Amino acid sequence: MKKILSVLLLTACFFAQDLFAQDKCNSAVITTSPVVFTAEDEVTIRADVSSCPGLSGQSQLWLWMFVPDCCAPVFGNDASGGASDFCNSNDMLAMTNVEGDIWEYTFTPVTLFDRSPSEITQIGFIPKVNGCPGDPGQTEDLFLTVAPSIFIPTELRSFPATVFQNDFITAYFDQTLTENTAMSELSEIFVYTWATRTDAEGNSKPDAEAVPWPEVGNTPSLQTLDEGNGIFSLTVFPQDRYPLDEGDIVTGFNFIFRNAEGTAQAETLTVVPVTSN
Amino acid sequence: MKIDIKYKWLLSLVLVGILASCSDDIEDLTLESPPEKASLISGTLTLSSIVQNDENAVSKGFPSFVQSIDLASRFDFSDFALELNEDGSFTLSSGGAPNFIGVESGTWSLDDPEFPETVTLNSGSNSIPLRVKTYNGLLEGEINLSFDREFDGKLVSSYQLTFEKQ
């Protein structure tokens, strides 16, 4: 009887842990200034944790930071800001309160991690409270992409690097860099493109296609410009290209380079516009 | 020695004669005031060049084909015209091209009528600053403006515009 009760008690405790456990916050709003930065640029991470129960209302937050598969921050000879001690936050990584639940941290990647720009292509970070109070006291793992200090050609790219939703946007496909044999042999390339959007209140709306997929090959304005040397491009002006409504907030411009028939295509290029401020 | 003295007197007489004949011209020479910048900038302006710059790529010295795009080679801006009227009103006609400036009519102004750095187009609640890039070409009817795009207080892209005054 005692054994049965013990087993029942242990089982209850096991599930009780799940009942009262809370997840790491996945709704923190993260921005950087500048939007695009290299490892040698000074960058400010801004975190709005108002939607994170374990972080909202705290008097102080810290960052846990790391370069994936590489290294932790270095402060003089002390490398304790990173992988060595998650539960003992380093005051050198204390965030500055802007107002309410908005926190900032400013750093220069090559200085913080004491690494060369080529070694820092991504930065991982976690806004958290001090200690290890459990998952609610931190966000999930967050990542920032660090732009290269030199131009590196890629199969897909967009211009300019930072766009507003009322800017001209140019999508590029470099045929010489694709591993897709069918795409590498095309002489005429078209683009299927659409915008994802919300209304002014942030509610999702149906995608705004330039034209439906089957009609792309019959739409001359969606045929790319052959710039030579295997480079193909398409420039769009969103207000004229997509069926957007007044007040729409575009969350992404998407481009798929393809043949006229739609039987060969590249990966999707997504361009996220910034909001005017 | 006698020949030298005669030569000097002859030169002196020639110089006096020249100076005497110039005096009337000097008295008639008057300096005209330079034309006001406002009058040079105002009028019917047709867009002859539009280049979009990625200022991040420019600042990092990336290859030129990554720094800028000539939009006039991709869209027909031949009928794109900006009318800056002397009464302070303006109209913008984009023709068949996208109206990337985003306003069509309203009032315009200069931040400094003598040495303007900015032409501002006001339409309702919109205020669009166009930065004067250079005064070069103004006398010949060429107006060079920059439509700058900023984010978080930093210049991220721009449209380099060249207008021809009609």
GROMACS .gro file of C-alpha atoms in nm:
model
  443
    1MET     CA    1   0.000   0.000   0.000
    2LYS     CA    2   0.281   0.236   0.098
    3LYS     CA    3   0.460   0.154  -0.225
    4ILE     CA    4   0.149   0.228  -0.427
    5LEU     CA    5   0.103   0.558  -0.247
    6SER     CA    6   0.469   0.650  -0.303
    7VAL     CA    7   0.443   0.576  -0.672
    8LEU     CA    8   0.122   0.777  -0.695
    9LEU     CA    9   0.284   1.066  -0.508
   10LEU     CA   10   0.591   1.068  -0.732
   11THR     CA   11   0.374   1.054  -1.041
   12ALA     CA   12   0.165   1.345  -0.914
   13CYS     CA   13   0.478   1.550  -0.849
   14PHE     CA   14   0.607   1.473  -1.197
   15PHE     CA   15   0.294   1.605  -1.365
   16ALA     CA   16   0.254   1.891  -1.119
   17GLN     CA   17   0.587   2.023  -1.241
   18ASP     CA   18   0.438   2.043  -1.590
   19LEU     CA   19   0.118   2.205  -1.465
   20PHE     CA   20   0.300   2.492  -1.295
   21ALA     CA   21   0.589   2.525  -1.538
   22GLN     CA   22   0.597   2.827  -1.769
   23ASP     CA   23   0.779   2.846  -2.100
   24LYS     CA   24   1.068   3.071  -2.188
   25CYS     CA   25   0.933   3.394  -2.331
   26ASN     CA   26   0.908   3.388  -2.711
   27SER     CA   27   0.727   3.719  -2.755
   28ALA     CA   28   0.991   3.973  -2.662
   29VAL     CA   29   1.020   4.242  -2.930
   30ILE     CA   30   1.381   4.282  -3.033
   31THR     CA   31   1.527   4.557  -3.252
   32THR     CA   32   1.880   4.669  -3.325
   33SER     CA   33   2.028   5.002  -3.413
   34PRO     CA   34   2.156   5.006  -3.675
   35VAL     CA   35   1.931   4.755  -3.843
   36VAL     CA   36   2.220   4.617  -4.047
   37PHE     CA   37   2.557   4.606  -3.874
   38THR     CA   38   2.897   4.446  -3.913
   39ALA     CA   39   3.115   4.299  -3.641
   40GLU     CA   40   3.306   4.626  -3.626
   41ASP     CA   41   3.002   4.850  -3.581
   42GLU     CA   42   2.869   4.969  -3.250
   43VAL     CA   43   2.522   4.822  -3.214
   44THR     CA   44   2.243   4.866  -2.962
   45ILE     CA   45   2.009   4.579  -2.884
   46ARG     CA   46   1.670   4.696  -2.763
   47ALA     CA   47   1.436   4.447  -2.596
   48ASP     CA   48   1.072   4.512  -2.514
   49VAL     CA   49   0.980   4.242  -2.261
   50SER     CA   50   0.637   4.377  -2.168
   51SER     CA   51   0.477   4.055  -2.298
   52CYS     CA   52   0.712   3.831  -2.094
   53PRO     CA   53   0.558   3.752  -1.750
   54GLY     CA   54   0.890   3.653  -1.593
   55LEU     CA   55   1.074   3.960  -1.719
   56SER     CA   56   0.811   4.233  -1.711
   57GLY     CA   57   0.836   4.466  -1.413
   58GLN     CA   58   1.188   4.361  -1.316
   59SER     CA   59   1.422   4.623  -1.174
   60GLN     CA   60   1.722   4.489  -1.365
   61LEU     CA   61   1.784   4.259  -1.659
   62TRP     CA   62   2.105   4.109  -1.791
   63LEU     CA   63   2.208   3.954  -2.118
   64TRP     CA   64   2.354   3.611  -2.172
   65MET     CA   65   2.553   3.637  -2.494
   66PHE     CA   66   2.750   3.403  -2.716
   67VAL     CA   67   2.874   3.350  -3.069
   68PRO     CA   68   2.733   3.013  -3.176
   69ASP     CA   69   2.996   2.742  -3.202
   70CYS     CA   70   3.257   2.991  -3.094
   71CYS     CA   71   3.288   3.193  -2.790
   72ALA     CA   72   3.164   3.408  -2.502
   73PRO     CA   73   3.217   3.777  -2.420
   74VAL     CA   74   3.557   3.868  -2.284
   75PHE     CA   75   3.607   4.139  -2.023
   76GLY     CA   76   3.978   4.178  -1.968
   77ASN     CA   77   4.088   3.834  -1.857
   78ASP     CA   78   3.743   3.741  -1.733
   79ALA     CA   79   3.543   3.532  -1.980
   80SER     CA   80   3.264   3.463  -1.734
   81GLY     CA   81   2.999   3.659  -1.921
   82GLY     CA   82   2.922   3.373  -2.150
   83ALA     CA   83   2.924   2.999  -2.145
   84SER     CA   84   3.085   2.946  -1.806
   85ASP     CA   85   2.818   3.068  -1.565
   86PHE     CA   86   2.463   3.126  -1.685
   87CYS     CA   87   2.322   3.153  -1.332
   88ASN     CA   88   2.560   3.425  -1.220
   89SER     CA   89   2.497   3.722  -1.448
   90ASN     CA   90   2.793   3.943  -1.525
   91ASP     CA   91   2.735   4.310  -1.443
   92MET     CA   92   2.925   4.398  -1.759
   93LEU     CA   93   2.623   4.259  -1.942
   94ALA     CA   94   2.365   4.446  -1.735
   95MET     CA   95   2.107   4.611  -1.956
   96THR     CA   96   2.008   4.977  -1.933
   97ASN     CA   97   1.644   5.055  -1.872
   98VAL     CA   98   1.499   5.294  -2.131
   99GLU     CA   99   1.152   5.308  -1.984
  100GLY     CA  100   0.902   5.059  -1.846
  101ASP     CA  101   0.985   4.716  -1.986
  102ILE     CA  102   1.218   4.840  -2.259
  103TRP     CA  103   1.587   4.760  -2.207
  104GLU     CA  104   1.900   4.831  -2.412
  105TYR     CA  105   2.257   4.709  -2.438
  106THR     CA  106   2.524   4.868  -2.658
  107PHE     CA  107   2.840   4.694  -2.770
  108THR     CA  108   3.083   4.640  -3.055
  109PRO     CA  109   3.100   4.270  -3.144
  110VAL     CA  110   3.474   4.246  -3.216
  111THR     CA  111   3.547   4.421  -2.887
  112LEU     CA  112   3.297   4.227  -2.679
  113PHE     CA  113   3.403   3.886  -2.804
  114ASP     CA  114   3.766   3.975  -2.878
  115ARG     CA  115   3.742   3.803  -3.215
  116SER     CA  116   3.800   3.906  -3.575
  117PRO     CA  117   3.502   4.008  -3.793
  118SER     CA  118   3.522   3.687  -3.993
  119GLU     CA  119   3.467   3.484  -3.674
  120ILE     CA  120   3.148   3.668  -3.583
  121THR     CA  121   2.870   3.599  -3.832
  122GLN     CA  122   2.595   3.549  -3.578
  123ILE     CA  123   2.533   3.653  -3.217
  124GLY     CA  124   2.314   3.463  -2.975
  125PHE     CA  125   2.164   3.632  -2.671
  126ILE     CA  126   1.908   3.585  -2.396
  127PRO     CA  127   1.760   3.871  -2.189
  128LYS     CA  128   1.721   3.731  -1.836
  129VAL     CA  129   1.695   3.800  -1.468
  130ASN     CA  130   1.989   3.720  -1.243
  131GLY     CA  131   2.027   3.370  -1.119
  132CYS     CA  132   1.838   3.068  -1.246
  133PRO     CA  133   1.479   3.112  -1.133
  134GLY     CA  134   1.347   2.892  -1.410
  135ASP     CA  135   1.229   2.942  -1.765
  136PRO     CA  136   0.996   3.239  -1.713
  137GLY     CA  137   1.297   3.444  -1.609
  138GLN     CA  138   1.446   3.444  -1.955
  139THR     CA  139   1.358   3.452  -2.321
  140GLU     CA  140   1.419   3.169  -2.564
  141ASP     CA  141   1.751   3.178  -2.750
  142LEU     CA  142   1.759   3.480  -2.980
  143PHE     CA  143   1.994   3.540  -3.271
  144LEU     CA  144   2.125   3.836  -3.466
  145THR     CA  145   2.286   3.815  -3.807
  146VAL     CA  146   2.609   4.008  -3.841
  147ALA     CA  147   2.663   4.156  -4.187
  148PRO     CA  148   2.998   4.098  -4.353
  149SER     CA  149   3.235   4.393  -4.374
  150ILE     CA  150   3.306   4.305  -4.732
  151PHE     CA  151   3.057   4.234  -5.005
  152ILE     CA  152   3.004   3.861  -5.051
  153PRO     CA  153   2.805   3.763  -5.359
  154THR     CA  154   2.512   3.532  -5.290
  155GLU     CA  155   2.262   3.349  -5.508
  156LEU     CA  156   1.983   3.577  -5.387
  157ARG     CA  157   2.010   3.930  -5.257
  158SER     CA  158   1.800   4.244  -5.231
  159PHE     CA  159   1.870   4.616  -5.272
  160PRO     CA  160   1.891   4.831  -5.075
  161ALA     CA  161   1.983   4.659  -4.748
  162THR     CA  162   1.727   4.860  -4.550
  163VAL     CA  163   1.393   4.921  -4.719
  164PHE     CA  164   1.069   5.093  -4.630
  165GLN     CA  165   0.746   4.963  -4.771
  166ASN     CA  166   0.722   5.264  -5.002
  167ASP     CA  167   1.072   5.220  -5.147
  168PHE     CA  168   1.185   5.076  -5.477
  169ILE     CA  169   1.305   4.722  -5.401
  170THR     CA  170   1.525   4.521  -5.634
  171ALA     CA  171   1.562   4.144  -5.603
  172TYR     CA  172   1.866   3.976  -5.758
  173PHE     CA  173   1.931   3.618  -5.866
  174ASP     CA  174   2.287   3.513  -5.944
  175GLN     CA  175   2.261   3.218  -6.178
  176THR     CA  176   2.632   3.141  -6.144
  177LEU     CA  177   2.595   3.068  -5.773
  178THR     CA  178   2.293   2.840  -5.781
  179GLU     CA  179   2.318   2.464  -5.735
  180ASN     CA  180   1.984   2.426  -5.912
  181THR     CA  181   2.079   2.293  -6.254
  182ALA     CA  182   1.752   2.391  -6.420
  183MET     CA  183   1.778   2.749  -6.295
  184SER     CA  184   2.142   2.776  -6.395
  185GLU     CA  185   2.055   2.711  -6.761
  186LEU     CA  186   1.768   2.956  -6.805
  187SER     CA  187   1.795   3.254  -7.039
  188GLU     CA  188   1.456   3.399  -6.944
  189ILE     CA  189   1.362   3.423  -6.579
  190PHE     CA  190   1.040   3.546  -6.421
  191VAL     CA  191   0.951   3.630  -6.063
  192TYR     CA  192   0.654   3.526  -5.855
  193THR     CA  193   0.623   3.787  -5.586
  194TRP     CA  194   0.387   3.864  -5.302
  195ALA     CA  195   0.365   4.076  -4.989
  196THR     CA  196   0.266   3.951  -4.645
  197ARG     CA  197   0.081   4.209  -4.440
  198THR     CA  198  -0.128   4.307  -4.143
  199ASP     CA  199  -0.386   4.575  -4.091
  200ALA     CA  200  -0.306   4.882  -3.883
  201GLU     CA  201  -0.399   4.692  -3.564
  202GLY     CA  202  -0.156   4.410  -3.638
  203ASN     CA  203  -0.412   4.155  -3.754
  204SER     CA  204  -0.289   3.928  -4.033
  205LYS     CA  205  -0.440   3.974  -4.378
  206PRO     CA  206  -0.429   3.750  -4.686
  207ASP     CA  207  -0.109   3.764  -4.890
  208ALA     CA  208  -0.107   4.027  -5.162
  209GLU     CA  209   0.018   3.855  -5.479
  210ALA     CA  210   0.141   4.060  -5.770
  211VAL     CA  211  -0.027   3.801  -5.993
  212PRO     CA  212  -0.121   3.439  -5.922
  213TRP     CA  213   0.148   3.174  -5.981
  214PRO     CA  214  -0.003   3.038  -6.310
  215GLU     CA  215  -0.004   3.389  -6.465
  216VAL     CA  216   0.354   3.485  -6.389
  217GLY     CA  217   0.497   3.352  -6.716
  218ASN     CA  218   0.243   3.558  -6.912
  219THR     CA  219   0.317   3.884  -6.729
  220PRO     CA  220   0.592   4.079  -6.908
  221SER     CA  221   0.640   4.316  -6.615
  222LEU     CA  222   0.745   4.020  -6.401
  223GLN     CA  223   1.021   3.911  -6.640
  224THR     CA  224   1.359   3.989  -6.497
  225LEU     CA  225   1.622   4.217  -6.645
  226ASP     CA  226   1.921   4.019  -6.770
  227GLU     CA  227   2.213   4.225  -6.641
  228GLY     CA  228   2.473   3.993  -6.787
  229ASN     CA  229   2.721   3.758  -6.622
  230GLY     CA  230   2.435   3.544  -6.496
  231ILE     CA  231   2.274   3.823  -6.294
  232PHE     CA  232   1.898   3.866  -6.324
  233SER     CA  233   1.696   4.128  -6.137
  234LEU     CA  234   1.349   4.265  -6.086
  235THR     CA  235   1.265   4.606  -5.940
  236VAL     CA  236   0.926   4.668  -5.783
  237PHE     CA  237   0.751   4.970  -5.636
  238PRO     CA  238   0.516   4.811  -5.381
  239GLN     CA  239   0.224   5.050  -5.410
  240ASP     CA  240   0.202   4.982  -5.783
  241ARG     CA  241   0.304   4.616  -5.780
  242TYR     CA  242   0.091   4.460  -5.506
  243PRO     CA  243  -0.283   4.499  -5.433
  244LEU     CA  244  -0.227   4.665  -5.098
  245ASP     CA  245  -0.502   4.846  -4.911
  246GLU     CA  246  -0.475   5.184  -4.743
  247GLY     CA  247  -0.324   5.136  -4.399
  248ASP     CA  248  -0.169   4.795  -4.470
  249ILE     CA  249   0.154   4.725  -4.288
  250VAL     CA  250   0.379   4.506  -4.499
  251THR     CA  251   0.566   4.247  -4.295
  252GLY     CA  252   0.758   4.097  -4.585
  253PHE     CA  253   0.821   4.114  -4.958
  254ASN     CA  254   0.879   3.770  -5.108
  255PHE     CA  255   1.036   3.676  -5.439
  256ILE     CA  256   1.069   3.341  -5.617
  257PHE     CA  257   1.276   3.340  -5.936
  258ARG     CA  258   1.141   3.078  -6.181
  259ASN     CA  259   1.103   2.985  -6.543
  260ALA     CA  260   0.799   3.094  -6.745
  261GLU     CA  261   0.628   2.755  -6.705
  262GLY     CA  262   0.677   2.744  -6.329
  263THR     CA  263   0.853   2.407  -6.346
  264ALA     CA  264   1.187   2.534  -6.218
  265GLN     CA  265   1.236   2.775  -5.931
  266ALA     CA  266   1.487   2.907  -5.680
  267GLU     CA  267   1.444   2.944  -5.305
  268THR     CA  268   1.231   3.226  -5.168
  269LEU     CA  269   1.397   3.559  -5.106
  270THR     CA  270   1.221   3.748  -4.825
  271VAL     CA  271   1.280   4.118  -4.761
  272VAL     CA  272   1.149   4.260  -4.434
  273PRO     CA  273   1.082   4.635  -4.449
  274VAL     CA  274   1.141   4.870  -4.159
  275THR     CA  275   0.879   5.110  -4.035
  276SER     CA  276   0.920   5.484  -4.079
  277ASN     CA  277   1.003   5.668  -3.760
  278MET     CA  278   7.100  10.681  -7.390
  279LYS     CA  279   6.895  10.934  -7.583
  280ILE     CA  280   6.715  10.654  -7.764
  281ASP     CA  281   6.616  10.495  -7.430
  282ILE     CA  282   6.468  10.817  -7.296
  283LYS     CA  283   6.261  10.867  -7.608
  284TYR     CA  284   6.142  10.509  -7.586
  285LYS     CA  285   6.030  10.556  -7.226
  286TRP     CA  286   5.842  10.876  -7.308
  287LEU     CA  287   5.671  10.699  -7.595
  288LEU     CA  288   5.564  10.415  -7.368
  289SER     CA  289   5.436  10.659  -7.109
  290LEU     CA  290   5.226  10.839  -7.366
  291VAL     CA  291   5.084  10.509  -7.487
  292LEU     CA  292   4.995  10.403  -7.133
  293VAL     CA  293   4.825  10.732  -7.058
  294GLY     CA  294   4.629  10.700  -7.375
  295ILE     CA  295   4.516  10.350  -7.284
  296LEU     CA  296   4.414  10.448  -6.933
  297ALA     CA  297   4.228  10.750  -7.059
  298SER     CA  298   4.031  10.545  -7.306
  299CYS     CA  299   3.942  10.287  -7.038
  300SER     CA  300   3.811  10.534  -6.783
  301ASP     CA  301   3.473  10.561  -6.952
  302ASP     CA  302   3.442  10.183  -6.965
  303ILE     CA  303   3.530  10.154  -6.595
  304GLU     CA  304   3.275  10.417  -6.504
  305ASP     CA  305   3.014  10.228  -6.707
  306LEU     CA  306   3.096   9.891  -6.542
  307THR     CA  307   2.839   9.797  -6.282
  308LEU     CA  308   2.800   9.472  -6.089
  309GLU     CA  309   2.462   9.304  -6.114
  310SER     CA  310   2.322   9.114  -5.822
  311PRO     CA  311   2.332   8.736  -5.870
  312PRO     CA  312   1.994   8.577  -5.938
  313GLU     CA  313   1.818   8.456  -5.625
  314LYS     CA  314   1.841   8.083  -5.565
  315ALA     CA  315   1.463   8.065  -5.526
  316SER     CA  316   1.410   8.193  -5.879
  317LEU     CA  317   1.666   7.948  -6.012
  318ILE     CA  318   1.500   7.654  -5.841
  319SER     CA  319   1.137   7.741  -5.906
  320GLY     CA  320   0.958   7.660  -6.229
  321THR     CA  321   0.873   7.345  -6.418
  322LEU     CA  322   1.130   7.078  -6.344
  323THR     CA  323   1.144   6.754  -6.538
  324LEU     CA  324   1.331   6.458  -6.396
  325SER     CA  325   1.631   6.364  -6.608
  326SER     CA  326   1.809   6.125  -6.370
  327ILE     CA  327   1.713   5.917  -6.067
  328VAL     CA  328   1.966   5.696  -5.890
  329GLN     CA  329   1.886   5.498  -5.576
  330ASN     CA  330   2.177   5.461  -5.333
  331ASP     CA  331   2.229   5.207  -5.057
  332GLU     CA  332   2.413   5.435  -4.816
  333ASN     CA  333   2.530   5.139  -4.606
  334ALA     CA  334   2.703   4.992  -4.911
  335VAL     CA  335   2.844   5.333  -5.002
  336SER     CA  336   2.992   5.385  -4.655
  337LYS     CA  337   3.157   5.043  -4.663
  338GLY     CA  338   3.301   5.094  -5.009
  339PHE     CA  339   3.124   4.796  -5.160
  340PRO     CA  340   3.147   4.746  -5.539
  341SER     CA  341   2.964   5.012  -5.738
  342PHE     CA  342   2.699   4.771  -5.865
  343VAL     CA  343   2.599   4.711  -5.501
  344GLN     CA  344   2.601   5.079  -5.410
  345SER     CA  345   2.345   5.218  -5.651
  346ILE     CA  346   2.080   5.150  -5.915
  347ASP     CA  347   1.982   5.373  -6.207
  348LEU     CA  348   1.605   5.360  -6.176
  349ALA     CA  349   1.554   5.552  -6.502
  350SER     CA  350   1.672   5.241  -6.685
  351ARG     CA  351   1.393   5.036  -6.524
  352PHE     CA  352   1.099   5.277  -6.522
  353ASP     CA  353   0.989   5.549  -6.763
  354PHE     CA  354   1.035   5.879  -6.580
  355SER     CA  355   1.021   6.092  -6.898
  356ASP     CA  356   0.692   6.254  -6.789
  357PHE     CA  357   0.786   6.294  -6.422
  358ALA     CA  358   0.761   6.667  -6.349
  359LEU     CA  359   0.769   6.889  -6.043
  360GLU     CA  360   0.622   7.237  -6.073
  361LEU     CA  361   0.745   7.482  -5.807
  362ASN     CA  362   0.532   7.790  -5.856
  363GLU     CA  363   0.623   8.142  -5.754
  364ASP     CA  364   0.313   8.167  -5.537
  365GLY     CA  365   0.452   7.893  -5.316
  366SER     CA  366   0.235   7.613  -5.448
  367PHE     CA  367   0.361   7.296  -5.614
  368THR     CA  368   0.225   7.008  -5.818
  369LEU     CA  369   0.394   6.678  -5.892
  370SER     CA  370   0.303   6.474  -6.197
  371SER     CA  371   0.457   6.128  -6.210
  372GLY     CA  372   0.330   6.037  -6.558
  373GLY     CA  373   0.359   5.662  -6.596
  374ALA     CA  374   0.627   5.627  -6.329
  375PRO     CA  375   0.580   5.548  -5.960
  376ASN     CA  376   0.534   5.854  -5.742
  377PHE     CA  377   0.805   5.762  -5.493
  378ILE     CA  378   0.795   6.105  -5.326
  379GLY     CA  379   0.440   6.034  -5.219
  380VAL     CA  380   0.274   6.374  -5.256
  381GLU     CA  381   0.101   6.539  -5.551
  382SER     CA  382   0.028   6.900  -5.455
  383GLY     CA  383   0.065   7.149  -5.176
  384THR     CA  384   0.310   7.423  -5.085
  385TRP     CA  385   0.686   7.438  -5.112
  386SER     CA  386   0.951   7.638  -4.928
  387LEU     CA  387   1.325   7.688  -4.887
  388ASP     CA  388   1.499   7.677  -4.552
  389ASP     CA  389   1.718   7.971  -4.660
  390PRO     CA  390   1.624   8.185  -4.963
  391GLU     CA  391   1.982   8.300  -5.016
  392PHE     CA  392   2.171   7.976  -4.955
  393PRO     CA  393   1.908   7.702  -4.952
  394GLU     CA  394   2.003   7.356  -4.832
  395THR     CA  395   1.655   7.207  -4.836
  396VAL     CA  396   1.349   7.231  -5.055
  397THR     CA  397   1.047   7.117  -4.852
  398LEU     CA  398   0.723   6.995  -5.007
  399ASN     CA  399   0.425   7.025  -4.773
  400SER     CA  400   0.104   6.839  -4.844
  401GLY     CA  401  -0.148   6.796  -4.566
  402SER     CA  402   0.032   6.633  -4.275
  403ASN     CA  403   0.322   6.527  -4.497
  404SER     CA  404   0.642   6.727  -4.507
  405ILE     CA  405   0.897   6.598  -4.759
  406PRO     CA  406   1.249   6.746  -4.743
  407LEU     CA  407   1.459   6.737  -5.060
  408ARG     CA  408   1.820   6.820  -4.984
  409VAL     CA  409   2.002   7.052  -5.227
  410LYS     CA  410   2.313   6.857  -5.321
  411THR     CA  411   2.500   7.128  -5.508
  412TYR     CA  412   2.457   7.469  -5.667
  413ASN     CA  413   2.657   7.353  -5.968
  414GLY     CA  414   2.441   7.364  -6.275
  415LEU     CA  415   2.178   7.597  -6.126
  416LEU     CA  416   2.255   7.877  -6.368
  417GLU     CA  417   2.223   7.629  -6.653
  418GLY     CA  418   1.885   7.511  -6.528
  419GLU     CA  419   2.003   7.190  -6.362
  420ILE     CA  420   1.875   7.123  -6.010
  421ASN     CA  421   2.033   6.843  -5.810
  422LEU     CA  422   1.836   6.720  -5.509
  423SER     CA  423   1.856   6.422  -5.274
  424PHE     CA  424   1.555   6.247  -5.125
  425ASP     CA  425   1.706   6.090  -4.813
  426ARG     CA  426   1.562   5.791  -4.625
  427GLU     CA  427   1.657   5.768  -4.259
  428PHE     CA  428   1.599   5.504  -3.996
  429ASP     CA  429   1.681   5.549  -3.629
  430GLY     CA  430   1.844   5.882  -3.713
  431LYS     CA  431   2.084   5.731  -3.968
  432LEU     CA  432   2.087   5.769  -4.344
  433VAL     CA  433   2.017   5.425  -4.490
  434SER     CA  434   1.930   5.502  -4.852
  435SER     CA  435   1.869   5.793  -5.083
  436TYR     CA  436   1.736   5.894  -5.422
  437GLN     CA  437   1.971   6.122  -5.616
  438LEU     CA  438   1.751   6.336  -5.840
  439THR     CA  439   1.855   6.559  -6.129
  440PHE     CA  440   1.591   6.793  -6.268
  441GLU     CA  441   1.607   7.005  -6.582
  442LYS     CA  442   1.429   7.338  -6.566
  443GLN     CA  443   1.202   7.392  -6.864
   0.00000   0.00000   0.00000
